[in-house]
Amino acid sequence: MGKITIFIILLLFIISGTLTDACEMDQTQYGCRILNAQCSCGYGCMSEFRYHSMNDCKLALRGSRSNKCDEPNPCKHHGICLQISQSPGFKCRCEGTRYYGPSCERPCPEPSNFSTHIPWECVVI
């Protein structure tokens, strides 16, 4: 294989991992989600992009009385809060914060302290 072919394969792998947010391909769809009290549409995991259209998302946004992301941000260290339907009603995106965990509360391990499991939020490419 040539260097260009390897580069293209690597680039496609990185892009597909970014777009799908580390879920299986059969668990992805085009849809909308509530992000920072606004509807945002795109391609990603069904658990996050749960609304089938912008209209469905806007209806849910208007009817949502307890948006956990509107309260003081439950995501620490500048994590991004996503409203989801499953309990606890939000999910934190911790990528790039140097933290991981349900609320971006756990510091990423130092390179010298890597165990057999490295949280994917801590991988920097």
Short mmCIF file of C-alpha atoms in Angstrom, two decimals:
data_model
loop_
_atom_site.label_atom_id
_atom_site.label_comp_id
_atom_site.label_asym_id
_atom_site.label_seq_id
_atom_site.Cartn_x
_atom_site.Cartn_y
_atom_site.Cartn_z
CA MET A 1 0.00 0.00 0.00
CA GLY A 2 1.16 3.46 -0.77
CA LYS A 3 1.55 6.19 1.80
CA ILE A 4 -1.43 8.09 0.39
CA THR A 5 -3.70 5.03 0.69
CA ILE A 6 -2.67 4.49 4.31
CA PHE A 7 -3.23 8.18 5.04
CA ILE A 8 -6.72 8.08 3.51
CA ILE A 9 -7.67 4.94 5.46
CA LEU A 10 -6.41 6.50 8.69
CA LEU A 11 -8.26 9.74 7.98
CA LEU A 12 -11.52 7.87 7.26
CA PHE A 13 -11.09 5.88 10.48
CA ILE A 14 -10.62 9.05 12.53
CA ILE A 15 -13.56 10.80 10.87
CA SER A 16 -15.90 7.84 11.32
CA GLY A 17 -14.91 7.56 14.99
CA THR A 18 -15.57 11.27 15.50
CA LEU A 19 -18.91 11.27 13.72
CA THR A 20 -20.22 8.19 15.44
CA ASP A 21 -19.02 9.11 18.95
CA ALA A 22 -17.76 5.57 19.60
CA CYS A 23 -21.03 3.69 19.05
CA GLU A 24 -21.62 0.77 16.72
CA MET A 25 -22.47 1.65 13.12
CA ASP A 26 -25.89 -0.01 13.43
CA GLN A 27 -26.60 2.34 16.36
CA THR A 28 -26.11 5.53 14.33
CA GLN A 29 -28.65 7.70 12.54
CA TYR A 30 -29.30 11.16 11.22
CA GLY A 31 -31.39 13.04 13.74
CA CYS A 32 -31.55 15.96 16.11
CA ARG A 33 -30.67 16.52 19.74
CA ILE A 34 -30.97 19.25 22.33
CA LEU A 35 -27.58 20.83 22.96
CA ASN A 36 -27.16 23.87 25.21
CA ALA A 37 -30.93 24.54 25.12
CA GLN A 38 -31.04 24.53 21.29
CA CYS A 39 -31.84 21.91 18.68
CA SER A 40 -28.87 20.64 16.71
CA CYS A 41 -29.15 18.10 13.87
CA GLY A 42 -26.50 15.79 12.49
CA TYR A 43 -25.31 12.21 12.26
CA GLY A 44 -24.43 10.24 15.40
CA CYS A 45 -25.48 7.73 18.03
CA MET A 46 -29.21 7.04 18.33
CA SER A 47 -29.00 7.62 22.07
CA GLU A 48 -27.93 11.23 21.50
CA PHE A 49 -29.67 12.13 18.22
CA ARG A 50 -33.04 10.85 19.39
CA TYR A 51 -35.35 13.23 17.50
CA HIS A 52 -36.12 12.35 13.90
CA SER A 53 -36.54 15.92 12.71
CA MET A 54 -35.91 19.53 13.70
CA ASN A 55 -39.65 19.90 14.29
CA ASP A 56 -39.72 16.94 16.74
CA CYS A 57 -36.72 18.40 18.55
CA LYS A 58 -38.30 21.86 18.85
CA LEU A 59 -41.52 20.36 20.19
CA ALA A 60 -39.54 18.45 22.82
CA LEU A 61 -37.53 21.54 23.67
CA ARG A 62 -40.67 23.60 24.26
CA GLY A 63 -42.25 20.82 26.32
CA SER A 64 -39.15 20.07 28.35
CA ARG A 65 -39.49 21.59 31.79
CA SER A 66 -36.48 19.98 33.39
CA ASN A 67 -33.54 20.34 31.05
CA LYS A 68 -30.66 19.25 33.28
CA CYS A 69 -28.28 21.24 31.07
CA ASP A 70 -30.10 24.51 31.87
CA GLU A 71 -29.42 24.07 35.57
CA PRO A 72 -25.91 24.80 36.78
CA ASN A 73 -23.82 22.82 34.30
CA PRO A 74 -23.53 19.27 35.66
CA CYS A 75 -20.40 18.80 33.50
CA LYS A 76 -17.24 19.84 35.27
CA HIS A 77 -14.01 21.13 33.71
CA HIS A 78 -15.74 22.73 30.69
CA GLY A 79 -17.40 19.50 29.56
CA ILE A 80 -20.31 19.92 27.13
CA CYS A 81 -23.78 18.99 28.43
CA LEU A 82 -26.16 17.07 26.14
CA GLN A 83 -29.78 16.53 27.13
CA ILE A 84 -30.83 12.88 26.71
CA SER A 85 -33.98 10.97 27.56
CA GLN A 86 -32.31 8.29 29.69
CA SER A 87 -31.64 8.88 33.38
CA PRO A 88 -30.08 11.15 34.66
CA GLY A 89 -31.33 13.29 31.72
CA PHE A 90 -27.93 14.50 30.51
CA LYS A 91 -24.64 13.23 29.15
CA CYS A 92 -21.32 15.04 29.38
CA ARG A 93 -18.90 15.21 26.45
CA CYS A 94 -15.48 15.36 28.07
CA GLU A 95 -13.20 15.19 25.02
CA GLY A 96 -10.35 17.68 25.20
CA THR A 97 -10.91 18.52 28.89
CA ARG A 98 -8.26 16.10 30.26
CA TYR A 99 -11.03 14.58 32.39
CA TYR A 100 -13.48 11.72 31.98
CA GLY A 101 -16.42 10.15 33.82
CA PRO A 102 -20.16 10.80 33.91
CA SER A 103 -19.59 14.48 34.83
CA CYS A 104 -15.99 14.90 33.56
CA GLU A 105 -14.91 14.66 37.18
CA ARG A 106 -12.05 12.14 36.96
CA PRO A 107 -8.63 13.32 35.77
CA CYS A 108 -7.13 11.42 32.85
CA PRO A 109 -4.19 9.23 33.85
CA GLU A 110 -0.70 10.49 33.22
CA PRO A 111 1.22 8.61 30.48
CA SER A 112 3.41 6.98 33.12
CA ASN A 113 0.31 5.71 34.97
CA PHE A 114 -1.53 4.08 32.06
CA SER A 115 -3.23 0.91 33.11
CA THR A 116 -4.60 -1.69 30.74
CA HIS A 117 -7.67 0.52 30.18
CA ILE A 118 -7.36 4.08 28.91
CA PRO A 119 -10.66 6.00 28.81
CA TRP A 120 -11.35 7.02 25.19
CA GLU A 121 -12.03 10.60 26.31
CA CYS A 122 -8.37 10.79 27.35
CA VAL A 123 -6.91 9.75 23.99
CA VAL A 124 -5.44 12.73 22.15
CA ILE A 125 -4.66 12.31 18.47
#
